[in-house]
Each structure stands twice: as C-alpha cells, then as structure tokens.
mmCIF file of C-alpha atoms in Angstrom:
data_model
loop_
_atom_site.group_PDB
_atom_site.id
_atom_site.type_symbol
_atom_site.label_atom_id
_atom_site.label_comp_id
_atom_site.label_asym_id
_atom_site.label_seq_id
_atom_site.Cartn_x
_atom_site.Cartn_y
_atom_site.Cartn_z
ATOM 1 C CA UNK A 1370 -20.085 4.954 26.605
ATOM 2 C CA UNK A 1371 -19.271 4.554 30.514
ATOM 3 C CA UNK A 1372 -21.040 1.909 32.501
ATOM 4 C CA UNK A 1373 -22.446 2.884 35.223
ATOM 5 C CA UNK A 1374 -21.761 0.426 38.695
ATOM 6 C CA UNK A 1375 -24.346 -2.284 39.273
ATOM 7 C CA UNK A 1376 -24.377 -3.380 42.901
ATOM 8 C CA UNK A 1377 -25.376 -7.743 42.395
ATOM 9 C CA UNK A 1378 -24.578 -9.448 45.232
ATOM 10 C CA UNK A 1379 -23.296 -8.834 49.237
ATOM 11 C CA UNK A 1380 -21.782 -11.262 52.007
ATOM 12 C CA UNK A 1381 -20.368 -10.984 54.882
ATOM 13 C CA UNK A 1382 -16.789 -10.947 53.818
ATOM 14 C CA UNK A 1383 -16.683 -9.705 50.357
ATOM 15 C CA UNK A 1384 -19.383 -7.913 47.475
ATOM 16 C CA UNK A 1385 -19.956 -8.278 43.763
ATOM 17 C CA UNK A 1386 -20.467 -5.595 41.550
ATOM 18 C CA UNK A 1387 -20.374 -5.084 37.485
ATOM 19 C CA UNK A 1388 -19.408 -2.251 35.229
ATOM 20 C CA UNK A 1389 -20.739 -3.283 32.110
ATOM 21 C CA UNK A 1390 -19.075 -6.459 31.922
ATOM 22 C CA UNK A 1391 -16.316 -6.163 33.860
ATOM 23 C CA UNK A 1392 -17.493 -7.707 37.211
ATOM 24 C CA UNK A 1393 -15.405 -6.234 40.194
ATOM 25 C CA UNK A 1394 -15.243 -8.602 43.687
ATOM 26 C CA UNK A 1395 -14.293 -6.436 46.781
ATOM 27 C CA UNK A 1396 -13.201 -7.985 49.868
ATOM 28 C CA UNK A 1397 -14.979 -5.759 52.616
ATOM 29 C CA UNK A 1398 -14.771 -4.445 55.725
ATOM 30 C CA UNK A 1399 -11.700 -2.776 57.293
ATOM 31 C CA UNK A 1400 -10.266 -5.754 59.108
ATOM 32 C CA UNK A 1401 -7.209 -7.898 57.334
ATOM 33 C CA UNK A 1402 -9.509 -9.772 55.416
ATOM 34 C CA UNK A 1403 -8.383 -13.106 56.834
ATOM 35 C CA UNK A 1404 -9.834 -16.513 55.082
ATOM 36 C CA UNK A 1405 -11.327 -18.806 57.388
ATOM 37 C CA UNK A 1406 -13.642 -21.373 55.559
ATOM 38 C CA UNK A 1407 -16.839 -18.805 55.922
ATOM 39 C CA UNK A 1408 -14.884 -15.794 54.304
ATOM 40 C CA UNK A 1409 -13.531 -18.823 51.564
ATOM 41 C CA UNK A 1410 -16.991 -19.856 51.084
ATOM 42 C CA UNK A 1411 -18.366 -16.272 50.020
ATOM 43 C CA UNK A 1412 -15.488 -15.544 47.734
ATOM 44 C CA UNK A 1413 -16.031 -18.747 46.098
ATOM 45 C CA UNK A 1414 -19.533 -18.405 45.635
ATOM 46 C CA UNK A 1415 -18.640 -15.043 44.161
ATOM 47 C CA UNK A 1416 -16.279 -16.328 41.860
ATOM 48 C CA UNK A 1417 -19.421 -19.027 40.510
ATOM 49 C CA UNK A 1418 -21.764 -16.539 40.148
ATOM 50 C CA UNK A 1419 -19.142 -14.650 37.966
ATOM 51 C CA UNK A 1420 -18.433 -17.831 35.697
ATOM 52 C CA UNK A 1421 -22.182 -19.028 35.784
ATOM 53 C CA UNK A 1422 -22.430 -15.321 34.326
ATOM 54 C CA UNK A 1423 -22.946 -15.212 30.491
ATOM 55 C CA UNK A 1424 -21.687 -11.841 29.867
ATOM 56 C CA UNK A 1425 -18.796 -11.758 32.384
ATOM 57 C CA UNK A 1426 -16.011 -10.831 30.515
ATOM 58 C CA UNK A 1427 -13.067 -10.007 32.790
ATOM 59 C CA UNK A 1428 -13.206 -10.183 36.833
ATOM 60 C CA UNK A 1429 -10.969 -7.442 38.897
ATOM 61 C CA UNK A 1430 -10.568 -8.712 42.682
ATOM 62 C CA UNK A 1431 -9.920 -5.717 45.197
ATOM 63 C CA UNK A 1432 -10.214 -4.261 48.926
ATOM 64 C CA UNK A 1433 -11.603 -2.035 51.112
ATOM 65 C CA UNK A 1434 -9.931 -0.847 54.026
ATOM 66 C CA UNK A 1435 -5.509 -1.182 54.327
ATOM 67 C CA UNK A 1436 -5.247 -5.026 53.415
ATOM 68 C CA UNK A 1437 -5.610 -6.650 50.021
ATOM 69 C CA UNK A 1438 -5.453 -9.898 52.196
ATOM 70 C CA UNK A 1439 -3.196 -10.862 55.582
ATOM 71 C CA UNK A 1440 -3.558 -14.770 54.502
ATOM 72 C CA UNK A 1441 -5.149 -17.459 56.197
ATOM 73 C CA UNK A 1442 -7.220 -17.330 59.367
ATOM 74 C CA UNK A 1443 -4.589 -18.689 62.367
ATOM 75 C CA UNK A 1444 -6.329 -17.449 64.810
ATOM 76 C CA UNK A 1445 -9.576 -19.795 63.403
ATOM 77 C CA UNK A 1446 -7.102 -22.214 62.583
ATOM 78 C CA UNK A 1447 -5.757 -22.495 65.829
ATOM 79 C CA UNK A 1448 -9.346 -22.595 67.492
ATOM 80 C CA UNK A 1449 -10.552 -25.741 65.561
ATOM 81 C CA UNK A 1450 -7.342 -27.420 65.316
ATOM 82 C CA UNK A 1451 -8.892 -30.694 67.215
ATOM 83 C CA UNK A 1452 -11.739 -31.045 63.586
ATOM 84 C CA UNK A 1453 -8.861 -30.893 60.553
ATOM 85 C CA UNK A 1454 -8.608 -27.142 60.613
ATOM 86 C CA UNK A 1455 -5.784 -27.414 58.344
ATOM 87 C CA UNK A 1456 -7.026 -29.980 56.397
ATOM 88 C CA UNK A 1457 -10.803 -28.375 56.254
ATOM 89 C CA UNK A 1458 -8.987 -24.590 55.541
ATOM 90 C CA UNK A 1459 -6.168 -25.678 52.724
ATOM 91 C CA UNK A 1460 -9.391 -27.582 50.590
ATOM 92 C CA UNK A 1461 -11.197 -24.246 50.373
ATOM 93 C CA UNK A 1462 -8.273 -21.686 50.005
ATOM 94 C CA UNK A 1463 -6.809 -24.028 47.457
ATOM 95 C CA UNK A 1464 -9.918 -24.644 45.944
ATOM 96 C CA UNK A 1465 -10.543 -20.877 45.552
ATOM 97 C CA UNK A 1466 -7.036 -20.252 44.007
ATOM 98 C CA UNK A 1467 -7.779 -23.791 41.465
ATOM 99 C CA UNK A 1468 -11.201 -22.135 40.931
ATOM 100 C CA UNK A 1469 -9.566 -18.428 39.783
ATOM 101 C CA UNK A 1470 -6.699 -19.970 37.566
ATOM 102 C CA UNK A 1471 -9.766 -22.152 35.542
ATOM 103 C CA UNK A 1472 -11.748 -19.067 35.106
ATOM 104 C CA UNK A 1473 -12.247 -18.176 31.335
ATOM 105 C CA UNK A 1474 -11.835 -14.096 31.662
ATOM 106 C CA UNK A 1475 -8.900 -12.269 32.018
ATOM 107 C CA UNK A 1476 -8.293 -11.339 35.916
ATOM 108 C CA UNK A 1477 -7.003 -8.210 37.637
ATOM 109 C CA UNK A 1478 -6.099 -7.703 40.987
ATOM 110 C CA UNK A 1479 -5.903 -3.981 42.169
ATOM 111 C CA UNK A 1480 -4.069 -4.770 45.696
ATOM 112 C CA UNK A 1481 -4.986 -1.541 48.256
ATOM 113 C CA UNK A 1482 -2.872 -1.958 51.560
ATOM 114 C CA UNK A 1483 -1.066 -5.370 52.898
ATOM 115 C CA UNK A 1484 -1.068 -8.313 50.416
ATOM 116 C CA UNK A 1485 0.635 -11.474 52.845
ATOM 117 C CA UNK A 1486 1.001 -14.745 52.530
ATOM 118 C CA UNK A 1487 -2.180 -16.540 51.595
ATOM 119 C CA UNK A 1488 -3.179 -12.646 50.712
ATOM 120 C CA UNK A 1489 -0.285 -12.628 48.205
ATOM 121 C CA UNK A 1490 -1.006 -15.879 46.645
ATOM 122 C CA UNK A 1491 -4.339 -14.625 46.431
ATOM 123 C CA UNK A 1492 -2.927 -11.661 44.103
ATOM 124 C CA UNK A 1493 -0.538 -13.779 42.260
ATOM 125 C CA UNK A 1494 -3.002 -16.350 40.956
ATOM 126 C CA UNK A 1495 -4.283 -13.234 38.786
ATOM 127 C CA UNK A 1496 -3.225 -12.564 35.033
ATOM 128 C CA UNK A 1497 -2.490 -8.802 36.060
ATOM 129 C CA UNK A 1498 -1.872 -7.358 39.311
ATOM 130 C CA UNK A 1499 -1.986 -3.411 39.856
ATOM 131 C CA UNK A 1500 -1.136 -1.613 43.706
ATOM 132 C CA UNK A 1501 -1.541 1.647 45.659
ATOM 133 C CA UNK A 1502 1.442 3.589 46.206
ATOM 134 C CA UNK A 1503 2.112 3.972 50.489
ATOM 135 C CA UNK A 1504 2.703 1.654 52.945
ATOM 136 C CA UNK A 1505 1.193 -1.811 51.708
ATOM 137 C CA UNK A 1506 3.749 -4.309 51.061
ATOM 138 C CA UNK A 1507 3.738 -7.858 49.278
ATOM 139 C CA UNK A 1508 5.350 -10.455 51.728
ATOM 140 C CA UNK A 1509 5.566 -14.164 51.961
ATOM 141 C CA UNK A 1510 6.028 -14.904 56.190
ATOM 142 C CA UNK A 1511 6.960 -18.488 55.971
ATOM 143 C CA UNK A 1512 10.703 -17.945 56.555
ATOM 144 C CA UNK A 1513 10.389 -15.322 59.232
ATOM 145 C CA UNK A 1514 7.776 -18.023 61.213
ATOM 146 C CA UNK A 1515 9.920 -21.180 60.286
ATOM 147 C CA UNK A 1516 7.052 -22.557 58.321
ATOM 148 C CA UNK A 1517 7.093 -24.774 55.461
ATOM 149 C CA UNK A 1518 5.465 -24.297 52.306
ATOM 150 C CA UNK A 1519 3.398 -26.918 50.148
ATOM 151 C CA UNK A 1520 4.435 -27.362 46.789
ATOM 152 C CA UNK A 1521 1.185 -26.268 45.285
ATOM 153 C CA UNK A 1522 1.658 -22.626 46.771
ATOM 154 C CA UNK A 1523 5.017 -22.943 45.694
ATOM 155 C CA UNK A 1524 4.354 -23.484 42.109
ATOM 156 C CA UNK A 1525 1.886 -20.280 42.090
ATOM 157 C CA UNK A 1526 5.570 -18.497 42.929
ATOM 158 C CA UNK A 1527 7.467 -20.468 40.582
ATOM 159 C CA UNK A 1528 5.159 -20.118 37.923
ATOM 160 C CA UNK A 1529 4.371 -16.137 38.363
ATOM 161 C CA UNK A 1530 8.118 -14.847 39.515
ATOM 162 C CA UNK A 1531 11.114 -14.390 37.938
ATOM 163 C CA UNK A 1532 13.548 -16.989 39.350
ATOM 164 C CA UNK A 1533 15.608 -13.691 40.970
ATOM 165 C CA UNK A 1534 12.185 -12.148 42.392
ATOM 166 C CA UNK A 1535 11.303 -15.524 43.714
ATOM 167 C CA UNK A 1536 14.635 -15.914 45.475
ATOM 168 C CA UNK A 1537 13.690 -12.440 47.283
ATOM 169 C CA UNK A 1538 10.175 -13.303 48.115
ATOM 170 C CA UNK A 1539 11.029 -17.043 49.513
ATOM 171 C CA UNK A 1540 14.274 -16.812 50.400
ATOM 172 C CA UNK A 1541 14.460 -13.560 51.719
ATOM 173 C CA UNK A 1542 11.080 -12.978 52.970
ATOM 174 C CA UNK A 1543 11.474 -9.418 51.283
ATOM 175 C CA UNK A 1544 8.561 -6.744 52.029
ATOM 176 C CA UNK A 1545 7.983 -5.058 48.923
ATOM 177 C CA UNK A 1546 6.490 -1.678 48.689
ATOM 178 C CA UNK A 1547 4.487 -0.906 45.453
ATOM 179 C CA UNK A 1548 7.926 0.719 43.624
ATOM 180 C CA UNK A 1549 9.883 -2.333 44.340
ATOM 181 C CA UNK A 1550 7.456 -4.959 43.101
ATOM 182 C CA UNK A 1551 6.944 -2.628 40.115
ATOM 183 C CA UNK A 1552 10.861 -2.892 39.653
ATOM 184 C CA UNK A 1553 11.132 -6.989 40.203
ATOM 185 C CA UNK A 1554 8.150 -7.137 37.831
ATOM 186 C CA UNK A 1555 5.989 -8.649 40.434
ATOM 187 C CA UNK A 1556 2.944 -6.193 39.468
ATOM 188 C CA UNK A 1557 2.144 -4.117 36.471
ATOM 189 C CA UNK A 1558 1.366 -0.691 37.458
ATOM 190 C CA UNK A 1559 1.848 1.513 40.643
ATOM 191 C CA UNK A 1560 -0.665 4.404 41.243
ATOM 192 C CA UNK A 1561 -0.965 7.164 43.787
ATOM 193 C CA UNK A 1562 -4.106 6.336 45.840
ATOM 194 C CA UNK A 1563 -6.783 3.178 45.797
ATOM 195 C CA UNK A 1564 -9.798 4.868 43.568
ATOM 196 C CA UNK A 1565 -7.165 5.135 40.739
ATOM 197 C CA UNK A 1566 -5.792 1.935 41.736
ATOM 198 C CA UNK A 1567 -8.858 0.581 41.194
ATOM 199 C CA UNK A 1568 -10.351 2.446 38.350
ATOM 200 C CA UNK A 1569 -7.106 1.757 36.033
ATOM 201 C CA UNK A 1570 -7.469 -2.139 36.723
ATOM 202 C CA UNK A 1571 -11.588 -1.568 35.674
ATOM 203 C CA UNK A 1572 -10.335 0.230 32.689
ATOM 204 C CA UNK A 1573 -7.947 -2.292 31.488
ATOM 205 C CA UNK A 1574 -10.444 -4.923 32.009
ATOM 206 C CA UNK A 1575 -12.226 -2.807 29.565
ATOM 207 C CA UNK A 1576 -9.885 -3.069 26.498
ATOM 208 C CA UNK A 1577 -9.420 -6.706 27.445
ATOM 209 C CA UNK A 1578 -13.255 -7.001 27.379
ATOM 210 C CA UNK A 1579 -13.282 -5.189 24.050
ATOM 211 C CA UNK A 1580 -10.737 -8.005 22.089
ATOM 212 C CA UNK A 1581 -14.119 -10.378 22.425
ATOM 213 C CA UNK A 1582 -11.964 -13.514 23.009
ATOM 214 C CA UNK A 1583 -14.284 -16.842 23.486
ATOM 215 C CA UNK A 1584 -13.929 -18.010 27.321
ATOM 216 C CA UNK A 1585 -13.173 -21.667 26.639
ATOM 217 C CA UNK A 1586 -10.469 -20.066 24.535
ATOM 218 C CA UNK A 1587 -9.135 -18.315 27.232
ATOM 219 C CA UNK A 1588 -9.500 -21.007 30.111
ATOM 220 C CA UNK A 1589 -7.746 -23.520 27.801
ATOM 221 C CA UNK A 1590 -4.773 -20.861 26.793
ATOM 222 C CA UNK A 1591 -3.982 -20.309 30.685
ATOM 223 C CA UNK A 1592 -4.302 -23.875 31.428
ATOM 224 C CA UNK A 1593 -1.397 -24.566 28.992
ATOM 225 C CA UNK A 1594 0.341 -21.946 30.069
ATOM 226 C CA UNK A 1595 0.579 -22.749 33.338
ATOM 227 C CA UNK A 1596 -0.420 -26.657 33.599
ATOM 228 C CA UNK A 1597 1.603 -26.909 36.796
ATOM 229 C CA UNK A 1598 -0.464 -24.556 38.941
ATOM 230 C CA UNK A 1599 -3.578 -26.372 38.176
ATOM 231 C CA UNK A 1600 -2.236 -30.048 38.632
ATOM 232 C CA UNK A 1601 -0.376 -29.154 42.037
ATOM 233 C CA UNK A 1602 -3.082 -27.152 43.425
ATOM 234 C CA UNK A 1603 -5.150 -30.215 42.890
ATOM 235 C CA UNK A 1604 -2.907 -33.094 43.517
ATOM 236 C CA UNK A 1605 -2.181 -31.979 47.007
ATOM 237 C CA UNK A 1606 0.973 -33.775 47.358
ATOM 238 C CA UNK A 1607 1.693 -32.333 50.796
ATOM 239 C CA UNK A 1608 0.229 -31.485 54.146
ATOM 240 C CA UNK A 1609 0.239 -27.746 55.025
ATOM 241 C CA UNK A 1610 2.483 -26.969 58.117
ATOM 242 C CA UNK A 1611 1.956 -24.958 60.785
ATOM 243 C CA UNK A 1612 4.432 -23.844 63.607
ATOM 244 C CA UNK A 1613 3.178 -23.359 67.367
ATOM 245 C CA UNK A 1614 5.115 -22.596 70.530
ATOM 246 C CA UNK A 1615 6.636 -26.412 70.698
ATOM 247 C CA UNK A 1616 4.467 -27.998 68.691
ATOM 248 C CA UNK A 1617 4.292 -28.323 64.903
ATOM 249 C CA UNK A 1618 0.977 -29.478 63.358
ATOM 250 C CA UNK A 1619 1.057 -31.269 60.120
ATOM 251 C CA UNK A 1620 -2.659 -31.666 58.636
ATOM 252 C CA UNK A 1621 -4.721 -32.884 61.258
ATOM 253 C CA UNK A 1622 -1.826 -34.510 63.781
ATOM 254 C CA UNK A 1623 -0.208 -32.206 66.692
ATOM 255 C CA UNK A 1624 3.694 -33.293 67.188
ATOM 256 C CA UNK A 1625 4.912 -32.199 70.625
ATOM 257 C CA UNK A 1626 8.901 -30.710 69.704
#
C-alpha cells in the first residue's frame, strides 16, 4: 500500500514531511540554501524531531529550487565577523553533520541543482546519495579561493571517496555533473528530472524501511564504520579559515597579509 504525504512541520529555511515512515526534510525556497546559524538551527531541529520520532525509519534530505546547498553563509559570515562568526557558524554546521552521521536510520540525499562546499559535505555525510540529471554539479571551492580545509571536513572526504575521486574533488576542485559523479562513484543513481530524483530516493528508503533493522543497531554499525568522522567532527582540532581581500581570518582573529 502507498503512503500518502503527511505535511509535520515548516521553518523558515527547510520543511518536514513523512511518507509512511520514511520522513523526507526539504530545504526550501529558491535561493542557494546557504547555512547561517538560523537556517542551521531549523535543520537541526528537524533532524531531532526525526530521531525523537518513534517510527522514523529512514530520513531522505532534499531541495527545492536549483541548489541542493551552496555551503556556508559568507556573506553572514562576513557581517558578524567582529562576535566569532566562524567560531559561532563551524559549532552548528558541524554539529548538524555530527548530528546526521549518529542518526539510527538509513539516510538518503536526493541532490536537485548545485551541491558546493558545505552543500556537498552536507550530501556526503549521507549513507546514499541520488542527483538530477542537468546542470547541478558537486564541487569543493577551497582550492579555487585559496582556503584551507579543517581536518574534520576532510575526513567526511576521506572517509566517503575513493582515494582517486578524492584527489579530483580536493585537489582538482573538479565540478562534477550528475554522469561523472555516477562514474567516480561519488553518488548512486542519476535520474532525468527532480520528482523522480526524489521519488526513487523515497522508494529506496522504503525497502530499507522494510528490512526492520533496530536503530541502536544501526547508529552503532555506522559509528564503527566510520569512527573517524564522528571523533574529528567533534574534536575540532583546527580553526576554520577563511580568505578575504588581504586579510585571512582564523576563528575569531583577523590577520592583516
């Protein structure tokens, strides 16, 4: 029997919905989705309303509009960069991407449009990643902007890429259409427009709702299997860096260059 769409839940930047118990979080609007601590703060409350839930059984993260995500918030970033910006915005995106990789469903991102940067970590921190077929690419910018990159965000890369597709996507700052991350084995399915995009990732939630695995099962299983997303995320080793017209700012601190 089909489910029929349940509408549970609306913010400003995103909205929760359920299809029997596949729960579906769509970032809305049609601007780039940026994440700036308000935008981080809905998804995250999104994402505890989905694990508070007792019959959630697999979560599928996708977009309205042309981008899955364009990353963090610079604009907001550069605005507030006198109170911690950095600081205040790497504790809730990281948080967010800690709080998906604990989560005790399966996860599936259907990417629609641009998936960059923060946006692409975003889609990596998933256990299955699906994407429409046009002019959306996957793209890490750090190279291209002479940024740096903490080594918690790295490990999400290192942990989810081959060590050839991670060479293209650090060290190469590759944009990848839909066909070429099929072919690097970046994401698991290409389709031809976002409804199907969408509706395939719902329907393979459904099968891996149907194998009626126990969450703490699951939680524990992806924990183990990737222990050194979770602990780096977490430990927060290193400052985030950020590159401005003769300046770089390291955390909280403004260097004149």
């Amino acid at each position: 029997m089909e489910h029929q769409m349940v509408h549970l839940h609306q913010w400003p930047a995103c909205r929760l919905e359920r299809r029997g118990r596949v729960y579906i979080l769509t970032l809305t609007g049609a601007d780039d989705h940026r994440f700036n601590p308000p935008s981080l703060d809905d998804i995250l409350t999104a994402l505890k309303l989905v694990d508070q839930a007792p019959d959630a059984g697999a979560l599928v993260t996708t977009n309205e509009g042309r981008y899955f995500s364009n990353g963090l918030d610079l604009k907001w970033i550069k605005t507030n960069l006198s109170h911690s910006a950095l600081d205040i915005i790497r504790d809730k995106f990281e948080g967010m991407l800690s709080f998906m990789m604990k989560l005790g469903i399966p996860t599936l991102a259907a990417i629609c449009g641009h998936a960059a940067a923060g946006g692409f970590m975003l889609a990596l921190v998933h256990d299955y990643r699906f994407m429409t077929n046009g002019k959306g690419v996957l793209y890490m910018s750090e190279l291209d902007h002479g940024m740096y990159m903490p080594r918690s965000l790295m490990s999400v890369i290192k942990s989810k890429l081959s060590p050839v597709s991670l060479r293209e996507v650090v060290l190469k700052a590759r944009k990848f259409t839909a066909s070429e991350a099929l072919e690097f084995r970046i994401i698991d399915g290409v389709y031809d427009d976002a409804a199907k995009t969408i509706d395939t990732a719902i329907v393979e939630a459904e099968k891996l709702v149907a194998r009626g695995w126990k969450r703490d099962s699951y939680a524990n299983l992806r924990a183990g299997a990737f222990p050194e997303v979770i602990e780096e995320i977490e430990a927060r080793r290193d400052p985030y860096v950020w590159r401005l017209k003769g300046f770089s700012v390291i955390g909280n601190l403004v260097f004149k260059q």
